[in-house]
Coordinates of C-alpha atoms in Angstrom, one line a residue:
P1 CA -20.4 5.5 5.5
Y2 CA -18.3 8.5 4.7
V3 CA -16.9 10.5 1.8
I4 CA -13.4 11.7 1.4
V5 CA -12.9 14.6 -0.9
C6 CA -9.3 15.2 -2.1
N7 CA -8.3 18.1 -4.2
H8 CA -5.2 16.7 -5.8
Q9 CA -2.9 18.8 -8.1
A10 CA -1.7 16.1 -10.5
S11 CA -3.1 13.0 -12.1
L12 CA -0.5 10.8 -10.3
D13 CA -1.6 12.1 -6.9
L14 CA -4.6 9.8 -7.2
M15 CA -2.4 6.7 -7.2
G16 CA -0.9 7.7 -3.9
M17 CA -4.2 8.5 -2.4
V18 CA -5.5 5.1 -3.3
E19 CA -2.8 3.5 -1.1
V20 CA -3.6 5.5 2.0
I21 CA -7.4 5.5 2.1
P22 CA -9.3 2.8 4.0
D23 CA -10.1 -0.5 2.2
R24 CA -13.8 0.1 2.1
C25 CA -13.4 3.4 0.2
V26 CA -14.2 3.5 -3.5
P27 CA -11.9 5.8 -5.5
I28 CA -13.7 7.9 -8.2
A29 CA -11.8 9.8 -10.8
K30 CA -12.6 11.9 -13.9
K31 CA -13.0 10.0 -17.1
E32 CA -10.2 11.9 -18.8
L33 CA -7.6 10.0 -16.7
M34 CA -8.6 6.8 -18.4
Y35 CA -7.1 8.0 -21.6
M36 CA -3.7 9.0 -20.2
G37 CA -1.8 5.9 -21.3
T38 CA 0.0 4.1 -18.5
V39 CA -1.7 6.1 -15.8
G40 CA -5.1 5.2 -17.3
W41 CA -4.3 1.5 -17.4
A42 CA -3.0 1.6 -13.8
C43 CA -6.2 3.4 -12.6
W44 CA -8.5 1.0 -14.5
L45 CA -6.7 -2.1 -13.2
S46 CA -6.8 -0.8 -9.6
G47 CA -10.6 -0.6 -9.7
I48 CA -11.1 3.2 -9.9
I49 CA -14.5 4.2 -11.0
F50 CA -14.5 6.8 -13.8
I51 CA -17.1 9.5 -14.1
D52 CA -17.8 11.9 -16.9
R53 CA -17.9 15.3 -15.3
H54 CA -19.2 17.0 -18.5
R55 CA -22.4 14.8 -18.4
R56 CA -23.9 15.5 -15.0
E57 CA -26.7 13.0 -15.3
D58 CA -24.3 10.2 -16.3
A59 CA -22.0 11.0 -13.4
I60 CA -24.8 10.9 -10.9
D61 CA -26.0 7.6 -12.4
V62 CA -22.6 5.9 -12.1
I63 CA -22.2 7.1 -8.5
S64 CA -25.7 5.9 -7.6
Q65 CA -25.1 2.5 -9.1
T66 CA -21.8 2.2 -7.3
A67 CA -23.5 3.0 -3.9
R68 CA -26.3 0.5 -4.5
T69 CA -23.8 -2.2 -5.4
I70 CA -21.7 -1.5 -2.3
R71 CA -24.8 -1.7 0.0
R72 CA -26.4 -4.7 -1.7
E73 CA -23.2 -6.9 -1.8
N74 CA -21.4 -5.4 1.2
V75 CA -18.2 -5.2 -0.8
R76 CA -15.8 -2.5 -1.8

């Protein structure tokens, strides 16, 4: 397992990064992107997991649940 940390400059950079990262990576984005119209819909449909950076405990919970699901089901 590994973690790729990307410091992108714009919201659209995330869409390009999703295309070049390995298949077994799970993209995670800030929840605010979900409310950006077409970009939000595209992110949601492509399977990006959204976290609320303002609620630290909720963000940790979402990431932990995602990691458990990946390990248990051996899926992306």
